[in-house]
Tab-separated table of C-alpha atoms in Angstrom:
chain	number	residue	atom	x	y	z
A	1	PHE	CA	8.507	-16.647	-8.590
A	2	ALA	CA	6.227	-18.951	-9.117
A	3	PRO	CA	1.881	-18.176	-8.096
A	4	GLU	CA	1.800	-20.360	-5.448
A	5	SER	CA	5.755	-18.402	-3.494
A	6	LYS	CA	3.367	-14.989	-4.189
A	7	SER	CA	0.418	-16.570	-2.037
A	8	PHE	CA	3.600	-17.845	0.459
A	9	PHE	CA	4.442	-13.960	0.357
A	10	VAL	CA	0.398	-12.588	1.039
A	11	ALA	CA	0.541	-15.299	3.666
A	12	HIS	CA	3.932	-14.802	5.616
A	13	PRO	CA	3.732	-11.704	7.109
A	14	ARG	CA	7.572	-11.440	8.163
A	15	LEU	CA	8.834	-11.877	4.382
A	16	LEU	CA	8.080	-8.715	3.740
A	17	PRO	CA	10.094	-6.715	7.026
A	18	THR	CA	13.657	-9.630	5.960
A	19	LEU	CA	12.593	-8.149	1.556
A	20	LEU	CA	12.740	-4.668	4.272
A	21	ARG	CA	15.364	-4.430	6.682
A	22	ALA	CA	17.991	-5.833	3.722
A	23	LEU	CA	16.999	-2.229	1.353
A	24	GLY	CA	17.327	-0.646	5.147
A	25	GLY	CA	20.920	-0.893	4.974
A	26	GLU	CA	21.272	-3.408	6.949
A	27	GLY	CA	24.379	-5.801	4.616
A	28	SER	CA	25.588	-4.854	1.151
A	29	PHE	CA	24.612	-3.343	-1.940
A	30	GLU	CA	24.123	-6.816	-3.258
A	31	ASN	CA	21.754	-7.441	-0.590
A	32	ALA	CA	19.923	-5.343	-1.342
A	33	ALA	CA	20.034	-5.602	-5.402
A	34	TYR	CA	17.850	-9.282	-4.277
A	35	SER	CA	16.034	-8.339	-2.299
A	36	SER	CA	14.644	-5.434	-5.282
A	37	SER	CA	15.187	-8.003	-7.617
A	38	ALA	CA	12.213	-10.551	-5.386
A	39	LEU	CA	10.296	-7.447	-4.533
A	40	TRP	CA	9.654	-7.296	-8.700
A	41	ALA	CA	9.615	-10.284	-9.484
A	42	LEU	CA	6.417	-10.152	-6.538
A	43	LEU	CA	4.332	-7.558	-7.592
A	44	TYR	CA	4.569	-8.713	-11.411
A	45	ASN	CA	1.404	-9.484	-12.052
A	46	GLY	CA	1.353	-10.436	-8.369
A	47	SER	CA	-2.341	-7.435	-7.481
A	48	LYS	CA	-2.826	-9.907	-3.834
A	49	VAL	CA	0.507	-8.825	-3.345
A	50	GLN	CA	0.255	-5.072	-4.450
A	51	ALA	CA	-2.372	-4.424	-2.732
A	52	ALA	CA	-0.358	-5.847	0.521
A	53	LEU	CA	1.940	-3.779	0.310
A	54	ARG	CA	-0.459	-0.817	-0.812
A	55	ALA	CA	-1.836	-1.024	2.909
A	56	SER	CA	1.555	-1.675	4.668
A	57	VAL	CA	3.790	0.757	6.004
A	58	ALA	CA	5.717	-1.400	3.411
A	59	ALA	CA	5.040	1.559	0.962
A	60	PRO	CA	6.677	4.539	2.511
A	61	CYS	CA	9.959	2.472	3.637
A	62	ILE	CA	10.296	1.346	-0.710
A	63	HIS	CA	10.313	5.232	-1.360
A	64	ALA	CA	12.838	6.261	0.535
A	65	ALA	CA	15.264	3.044	0.497
A	66	PHE	CA	14.839	4.553	-3.817
A	67	GLN	CA	14.762	8.093	-2.785
A	68	ARG	CA	18.441	6.876	-0.772
A	69	PHE	CA	19.113	4.391	-3.335
A	70	SER	CA	19.544	7.079	-6.064
A	71	THR	CA	21.169	9.688	-4.091
A	72	GLN	CA	24.211	6.875	-3.421
A	73	MET	CA	24.106	5.642	-6.601
A	74	HIS	CA	25.272	8.951	-8.197
A	75	GLU	CA	27.756	9.721	-4.975
A	76	THR	CA	29.140	6.342	-5.784
A	77	GLN	CA	29.735	7.106	-9.328
A	78	SER	CA	31.900	10.047	-8.460
A	79	THR	CA	34.664	8.286	-6.264
A	80	LEU	CA	36.723	4.892	-6.777
A	81	ALA	CA	34.489	2.544	-5.913
A	82	THR	CA	34.236	-1.359	-7.031
A	83	HIS	CA	32.628	-1.881	-10.457
A	84	LYS	CA	30.588	-4.867	-8.582
A	85	ARG	CA	29.307	-2.119	-5.846
A	86	ILE	CA	28.134	0.496	-8.976
A	87	GLN	CA	26.130	-2.556	-10.711
A	88	HIS	CA	24.255	-3.930	-7.447
A	89	LEU	CA	23.631	0.178	-6.411
A	90	GLN	CA	22.584	-0.060	-10.347
A	91	GLN	CA	19.994	-3.239	-10.422
A	92	THR	CA	18.362	-1.829	-6.660
A	93	VAL	CA	17.651	1.689	-8.164
A	94	GLN	CA	16.217	0.436	-11.727
A	95	ASN	CA	14.486	-2.374	-9.513
A	96	LEU	CA	13.319	-0.060	-7.025
A	97	ALA	CA	12.040	2.482	-9.358
A	98	ILE	CA	9.943	-0.350	-10.771
A	99	VAL	CA	8.960	-1.207	-8.004
A	100	VAL	CA	7.330	2.587	-7.211
A	101	ASP	CA	5.963	2.537	-10.575
A	102	LEU	CA	3.843	-1.007	-9.805
A	103	ILE	CA	2.437	0.127	-6.056
A	104	GLU	CA	1.941	4.035	-7.156
A	105	ILE	CA	3.155	5.573	-4.339
A	106	ASN	CA	4.233	8.705	-6.278
């Protein structure tokens, strides 16, 4: 994201709930992968975004999504899920691990 986009994120309160809905189970693993990638990009060198996430209810939601997707990844790998589904799930878990570290919610 360009620096201008990061300020848009802080200024528009509907964007975060939209990204969190994609992590909350509404939609596909592909949507969750895109949402987690967007969160990671917004947080990278975005101290205002990090502060906004820490001050909101988003941090616990992100942490819960990370735990849920991690569990699903282990369960899905032991089934006959499609390769693409597993890829999106792995990408989501990797992105959320970084997001969790960036907003320091451990």
